[in-house]
CSV table of C-alpha atoms in Angstrom, one decimal:
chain,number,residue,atom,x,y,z
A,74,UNK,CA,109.3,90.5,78.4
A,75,UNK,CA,107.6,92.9,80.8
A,76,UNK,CA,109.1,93.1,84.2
A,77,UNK,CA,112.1,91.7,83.2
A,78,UNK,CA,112.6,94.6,80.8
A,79,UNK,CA,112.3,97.4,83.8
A,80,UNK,CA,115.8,94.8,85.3
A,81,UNK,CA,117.7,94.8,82.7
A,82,UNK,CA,117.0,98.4,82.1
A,83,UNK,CA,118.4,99.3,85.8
A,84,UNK,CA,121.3,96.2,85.6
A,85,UNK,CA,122.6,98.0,82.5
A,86,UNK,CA,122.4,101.7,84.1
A,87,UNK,CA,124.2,100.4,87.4
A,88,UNK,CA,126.6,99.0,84.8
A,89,UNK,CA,126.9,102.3,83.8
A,90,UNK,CA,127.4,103.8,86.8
A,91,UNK,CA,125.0,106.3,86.4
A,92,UNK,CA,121.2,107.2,87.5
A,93,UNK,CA,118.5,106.7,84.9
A,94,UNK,CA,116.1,109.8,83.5
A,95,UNK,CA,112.3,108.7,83.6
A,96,UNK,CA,109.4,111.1,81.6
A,97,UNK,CA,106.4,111.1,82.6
A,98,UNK,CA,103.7,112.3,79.9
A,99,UNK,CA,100.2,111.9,79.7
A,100,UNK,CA,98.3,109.9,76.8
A,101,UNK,CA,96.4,111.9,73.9
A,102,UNK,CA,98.0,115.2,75.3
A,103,UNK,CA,97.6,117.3,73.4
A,104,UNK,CA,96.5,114.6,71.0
A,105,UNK,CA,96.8,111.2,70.3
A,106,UNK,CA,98.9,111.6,67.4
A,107,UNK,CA,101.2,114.3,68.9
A,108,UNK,CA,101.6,112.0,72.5
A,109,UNK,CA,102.8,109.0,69.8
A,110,UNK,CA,105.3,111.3,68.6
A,111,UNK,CA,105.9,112.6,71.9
A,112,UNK,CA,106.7,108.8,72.8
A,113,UNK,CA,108.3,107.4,69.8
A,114,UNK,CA,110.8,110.6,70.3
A,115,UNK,CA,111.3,110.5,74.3
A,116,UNK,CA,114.2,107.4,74.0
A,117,UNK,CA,116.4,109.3,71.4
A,118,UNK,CA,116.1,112.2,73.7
A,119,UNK,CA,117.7,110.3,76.7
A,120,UNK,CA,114.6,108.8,78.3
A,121,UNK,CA,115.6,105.6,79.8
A,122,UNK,CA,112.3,105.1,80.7
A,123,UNK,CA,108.8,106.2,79.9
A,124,UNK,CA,105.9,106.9,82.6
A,125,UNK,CA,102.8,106.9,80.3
A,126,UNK,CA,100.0,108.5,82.0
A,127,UNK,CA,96.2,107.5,81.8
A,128,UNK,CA,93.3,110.2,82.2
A,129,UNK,CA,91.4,110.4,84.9
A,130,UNK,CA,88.9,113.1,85.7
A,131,UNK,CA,90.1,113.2,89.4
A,132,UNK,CA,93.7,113.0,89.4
A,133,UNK,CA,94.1,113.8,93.3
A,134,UNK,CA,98.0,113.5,93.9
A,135,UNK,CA,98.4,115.7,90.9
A,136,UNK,CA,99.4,119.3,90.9
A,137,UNK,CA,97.5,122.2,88.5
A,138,UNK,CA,100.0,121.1,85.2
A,139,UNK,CA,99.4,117.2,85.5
A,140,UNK,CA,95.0,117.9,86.1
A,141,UNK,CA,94.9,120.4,82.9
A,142,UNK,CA,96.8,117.6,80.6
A,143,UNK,CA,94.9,115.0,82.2
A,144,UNK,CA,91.5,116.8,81.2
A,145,UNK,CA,93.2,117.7,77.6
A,146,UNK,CA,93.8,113.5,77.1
A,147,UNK,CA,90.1,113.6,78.1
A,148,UNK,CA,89.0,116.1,75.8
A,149,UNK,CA,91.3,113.9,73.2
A,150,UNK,CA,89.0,110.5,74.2
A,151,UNK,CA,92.0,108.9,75.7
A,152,UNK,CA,90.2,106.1,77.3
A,153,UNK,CA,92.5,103.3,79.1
A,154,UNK,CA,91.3,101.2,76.1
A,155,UNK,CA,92.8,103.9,74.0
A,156,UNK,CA,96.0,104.7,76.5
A,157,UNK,CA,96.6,100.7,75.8
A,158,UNK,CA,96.3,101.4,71.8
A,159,UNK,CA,99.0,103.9,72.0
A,160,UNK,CA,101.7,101.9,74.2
A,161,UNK,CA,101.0,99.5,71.5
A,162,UNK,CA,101.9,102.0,68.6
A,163,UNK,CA,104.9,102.9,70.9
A,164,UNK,CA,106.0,99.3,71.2
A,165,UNK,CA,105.6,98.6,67.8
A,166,UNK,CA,108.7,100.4,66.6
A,167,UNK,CA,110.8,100.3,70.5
A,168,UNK,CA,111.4,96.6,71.6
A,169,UNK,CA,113.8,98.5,74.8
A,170,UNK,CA,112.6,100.8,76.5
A,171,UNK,CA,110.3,99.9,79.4
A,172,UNK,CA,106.7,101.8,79.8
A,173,UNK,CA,105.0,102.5,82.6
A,174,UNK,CA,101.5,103.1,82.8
A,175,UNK,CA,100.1,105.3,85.9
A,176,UNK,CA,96.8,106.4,86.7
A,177,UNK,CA,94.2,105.8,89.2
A,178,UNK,CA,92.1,102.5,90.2
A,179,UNK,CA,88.7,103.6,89.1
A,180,UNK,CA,89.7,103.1,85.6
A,181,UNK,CA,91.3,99.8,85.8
A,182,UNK,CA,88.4,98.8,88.0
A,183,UNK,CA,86.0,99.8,85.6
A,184,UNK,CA,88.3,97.5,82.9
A,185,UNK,CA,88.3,94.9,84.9
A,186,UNK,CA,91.8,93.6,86.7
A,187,UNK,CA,92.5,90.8,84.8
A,188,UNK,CA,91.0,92.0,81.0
A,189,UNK,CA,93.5,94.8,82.2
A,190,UNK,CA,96.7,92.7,83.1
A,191,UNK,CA,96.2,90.6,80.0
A,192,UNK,CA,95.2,93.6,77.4
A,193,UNK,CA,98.5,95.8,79.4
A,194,UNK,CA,101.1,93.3,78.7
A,195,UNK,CA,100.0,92.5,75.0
A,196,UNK,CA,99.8,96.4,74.3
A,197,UNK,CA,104.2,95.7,75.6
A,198,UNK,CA,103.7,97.4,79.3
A,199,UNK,CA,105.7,96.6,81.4
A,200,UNK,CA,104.3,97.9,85.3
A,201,UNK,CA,101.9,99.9,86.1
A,202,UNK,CA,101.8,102.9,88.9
A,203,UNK,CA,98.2,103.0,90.9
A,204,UNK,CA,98.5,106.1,93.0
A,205,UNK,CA,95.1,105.6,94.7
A,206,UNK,CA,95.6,101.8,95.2
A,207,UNK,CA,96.7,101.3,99.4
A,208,UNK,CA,99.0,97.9,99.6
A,209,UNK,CA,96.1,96.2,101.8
A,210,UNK,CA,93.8,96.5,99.4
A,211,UNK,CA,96.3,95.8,96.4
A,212,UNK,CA,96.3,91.7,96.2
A,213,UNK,CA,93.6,91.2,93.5
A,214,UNK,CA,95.3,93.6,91.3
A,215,UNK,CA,99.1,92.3,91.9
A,216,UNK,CA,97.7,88.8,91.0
A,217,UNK,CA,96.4,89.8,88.2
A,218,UNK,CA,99.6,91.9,87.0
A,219,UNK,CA,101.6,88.7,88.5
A,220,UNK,CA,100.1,86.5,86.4
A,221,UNK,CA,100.8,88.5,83.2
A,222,UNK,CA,104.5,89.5,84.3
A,223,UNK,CA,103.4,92.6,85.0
A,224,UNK,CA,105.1,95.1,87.8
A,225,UNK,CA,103.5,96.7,90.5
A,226,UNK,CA,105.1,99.8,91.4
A,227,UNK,CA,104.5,101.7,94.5
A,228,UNK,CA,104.8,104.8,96.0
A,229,UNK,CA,106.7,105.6,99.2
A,230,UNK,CA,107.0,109.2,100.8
A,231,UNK,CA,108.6,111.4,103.1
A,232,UNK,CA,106.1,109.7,105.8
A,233,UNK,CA,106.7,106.3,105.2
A,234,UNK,CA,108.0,105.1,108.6
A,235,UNK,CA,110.0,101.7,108.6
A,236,UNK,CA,106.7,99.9,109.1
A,237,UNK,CA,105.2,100.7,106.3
A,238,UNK,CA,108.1,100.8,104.0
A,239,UNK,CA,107.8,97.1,104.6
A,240,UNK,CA,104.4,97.0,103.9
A,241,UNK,CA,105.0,99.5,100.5
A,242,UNK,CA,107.9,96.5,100.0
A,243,UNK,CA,105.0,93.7,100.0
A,244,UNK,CA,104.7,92.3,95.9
A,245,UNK,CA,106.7,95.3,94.5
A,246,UNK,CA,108.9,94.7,91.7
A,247,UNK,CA,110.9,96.6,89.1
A,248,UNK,CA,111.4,100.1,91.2
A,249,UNK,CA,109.9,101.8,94.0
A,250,UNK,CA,108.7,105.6,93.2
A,251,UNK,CA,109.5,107.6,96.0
A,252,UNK,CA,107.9,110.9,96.4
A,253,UNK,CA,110.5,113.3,97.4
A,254,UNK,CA,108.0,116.4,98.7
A,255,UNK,CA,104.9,116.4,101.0
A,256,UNK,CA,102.0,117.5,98.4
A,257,UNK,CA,100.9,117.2,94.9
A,258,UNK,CA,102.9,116.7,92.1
A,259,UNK,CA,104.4,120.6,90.3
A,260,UNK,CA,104.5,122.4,93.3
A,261,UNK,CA,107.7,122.6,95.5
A,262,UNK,CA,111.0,121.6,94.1
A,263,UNK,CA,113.4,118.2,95.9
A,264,UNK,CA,115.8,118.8,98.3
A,265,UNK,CA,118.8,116.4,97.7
A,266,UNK,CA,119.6,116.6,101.2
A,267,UNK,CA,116.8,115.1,102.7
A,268,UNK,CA,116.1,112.7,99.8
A,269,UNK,CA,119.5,110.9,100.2
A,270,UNK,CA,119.1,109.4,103.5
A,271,UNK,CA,115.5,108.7,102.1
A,272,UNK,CA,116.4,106.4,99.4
A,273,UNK,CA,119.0,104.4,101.3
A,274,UNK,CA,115.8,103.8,103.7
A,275,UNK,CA,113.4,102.7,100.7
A,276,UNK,CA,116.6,100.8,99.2
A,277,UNK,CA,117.0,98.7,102.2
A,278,UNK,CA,113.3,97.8,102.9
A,279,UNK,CA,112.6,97.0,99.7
A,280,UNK,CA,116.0,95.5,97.8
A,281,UNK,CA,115.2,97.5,94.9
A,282,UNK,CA,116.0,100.6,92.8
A,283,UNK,CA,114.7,103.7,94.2
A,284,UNK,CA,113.6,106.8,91.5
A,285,UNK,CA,112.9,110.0,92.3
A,286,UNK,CA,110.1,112.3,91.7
A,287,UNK,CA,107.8,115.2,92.6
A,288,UNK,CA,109.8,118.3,92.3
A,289,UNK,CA,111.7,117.8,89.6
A,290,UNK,CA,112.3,120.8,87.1
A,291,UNK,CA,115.2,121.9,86.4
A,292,UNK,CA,118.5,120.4,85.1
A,293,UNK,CA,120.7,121.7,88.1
A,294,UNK,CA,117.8,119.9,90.8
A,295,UNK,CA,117.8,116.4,88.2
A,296,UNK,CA,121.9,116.4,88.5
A,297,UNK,CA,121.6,116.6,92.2
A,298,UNK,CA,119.0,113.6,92.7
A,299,UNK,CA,121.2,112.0,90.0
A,300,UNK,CA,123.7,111.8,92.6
A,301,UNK,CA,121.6,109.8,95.3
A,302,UNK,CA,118.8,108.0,93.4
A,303,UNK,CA,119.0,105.0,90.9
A,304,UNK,CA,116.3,107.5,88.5
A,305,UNK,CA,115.1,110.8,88.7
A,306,UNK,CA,111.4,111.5,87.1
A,307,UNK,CA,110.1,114.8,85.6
A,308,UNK,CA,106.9,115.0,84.7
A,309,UNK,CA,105.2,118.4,85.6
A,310,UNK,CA,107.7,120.5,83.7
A,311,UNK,CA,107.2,118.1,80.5
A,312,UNK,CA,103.5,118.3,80.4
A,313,UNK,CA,104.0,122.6,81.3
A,314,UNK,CA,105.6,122.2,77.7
A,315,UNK,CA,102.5,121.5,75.8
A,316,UNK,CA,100.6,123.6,77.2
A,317,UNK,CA,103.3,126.2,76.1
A,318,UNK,CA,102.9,125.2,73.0
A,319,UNK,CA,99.5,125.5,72.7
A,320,UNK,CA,99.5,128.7,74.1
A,321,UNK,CA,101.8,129.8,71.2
A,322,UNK,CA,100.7,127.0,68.6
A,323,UNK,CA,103.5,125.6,68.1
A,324,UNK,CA,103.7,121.8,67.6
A,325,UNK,CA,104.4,120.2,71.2
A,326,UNK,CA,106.6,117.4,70.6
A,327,UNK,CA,109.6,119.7,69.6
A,328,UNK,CA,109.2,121.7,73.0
A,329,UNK,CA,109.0,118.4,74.7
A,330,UNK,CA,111.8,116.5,73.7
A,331,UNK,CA,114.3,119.4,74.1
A,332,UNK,CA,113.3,119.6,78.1
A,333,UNK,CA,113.7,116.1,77.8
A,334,UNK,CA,117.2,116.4,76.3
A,335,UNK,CA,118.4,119.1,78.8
A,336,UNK,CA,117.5,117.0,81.9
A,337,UNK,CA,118.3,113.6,80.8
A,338,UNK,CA,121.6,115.4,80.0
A,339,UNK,CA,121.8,116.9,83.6
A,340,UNK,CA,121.4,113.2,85.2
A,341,UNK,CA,123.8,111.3,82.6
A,342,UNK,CA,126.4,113.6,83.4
A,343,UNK,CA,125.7,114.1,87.2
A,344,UNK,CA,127.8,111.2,88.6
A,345,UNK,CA,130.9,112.1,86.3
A,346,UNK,CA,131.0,115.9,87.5
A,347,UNK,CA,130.8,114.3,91.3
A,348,UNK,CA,134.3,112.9,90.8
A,349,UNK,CA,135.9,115.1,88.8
């Protein structure tokens, strides 16, 4: 099903007349066991859908919160191999919800693009997010992904001119990311004001949905990208929550899935406040 899962996902939600919530959490964090029931739990907590992160030892476009999870998947021997094995788990028992791998090229390089495209859409992924991976040097891996169904999703940002949205455009499919703050990801928080004229922009150069993310943490700053996005993404201020609980050894999926709760809330219910 793959990329056609990611469209029917965003045909229903614009049937809905709402934005979609997307949560990001990183595989094996704080364990491999704990991330599958992290994942199997995000859907009935209002995901709509899942970014599953890889580790990577050098996540560069990553803020302090997303580089200490990414060394605890590590530490948990969350290979890609592995990150695969878990989407699988995930899929096993969720037919739905789409699932987004994202990560850096080193690792898929290492796997190989086409062992990777092939072993990714049996494992029930359905695009995959390369932040590292420039759109002129993309073409092997988008054939690859092509020929499997897979999406590429790309990033654009506040300095994406209208040349190089078209560029960012090139072999996209299923969403475009766009990354509402100059920076790494868990630092400064979205401004809905400058990312509305923003989307329309990444909307018209690419003829896709647009979601939302970097800068994302509360449920007051989700409702207002609500309002001008197709999804809004939290990630940072998911992952913050196991480390919480691990500072207070708690178990994390509990801690998790309530923040997911009180944001996906925050964006199902953004559009209806507008127009009361």
């Amino acid at each position: 099903m793959t990329t056609a899962r990611i469209d029917a996902r965003f045909a229903a939600l614009k049937a809905e007349g709402r934005a979609g919530f997307v949560a990001y959490v990183m595989a094996g964090d704080p364990s491999r066991d704990e991330a599958l029931q992290i994942l199997r739990g995000l859907p009935g907590a209002g995901a709509d859908i899942i970014e599953l992160g890889f580790p990577f030892s050098d996540p560069m476009a990553e803020g302090p919160p997303i580089q200490r999870a990414a060394l605890r998947g590590l530490k948990a021997g969350l290979t890609l191999k592995r990150t695969l094995e878990l989407a699988r788990a995930f899929r096993d028992g969720d037919a739905d919800t789409p699932l987004i791998l994202m990560g850096y090229l080193n690792p898929i390089e290492s796997y190989g693009y086409d062992a990777f495209a092939r072993d990714a859409a049996a494992a029930g992924v359905d695009g995959v997010i390369v932040v590292d991976c420039p759109p002129e040097e993309a073409d092997p891996l988008t054939d690859a992904l092509d020929a499997n169904h897979l999406s590429l999703i790309r990033l654009a940002t506040p300095t994406s001119d209208d040349a190089r949205l078209e560029v960012v455009a090139r072999r996209t499919s299923g969403f475009v990311y766009y990354v509402s703050v100059a920076g790494v990801t868990g630092v400064k928080e979205a401004q809905s004001a400058s990312v509305a004229p923003a989307v329309e922009r990444v909307r018209k150069a690419s003829g896709l949905p647009v979601a939302v993310g970097f800068g994302v943490k509360t449920p007051e700053r989700a409702a207002e990208i609500a309002r001008v996005s197709d999804a809004v993404v939290a990630g940072s201020v998911l992952v913050d929550e196991v480390a919480a609980a691990l500072e207070t050894g708690e178990p994390a999926a509990p801690r998790v899935l309530a923040k997911v709760r009180s944001l996906a809330e925050a964006v199902r219910g953004a559009r209806v406040a507008e127009t009361v």
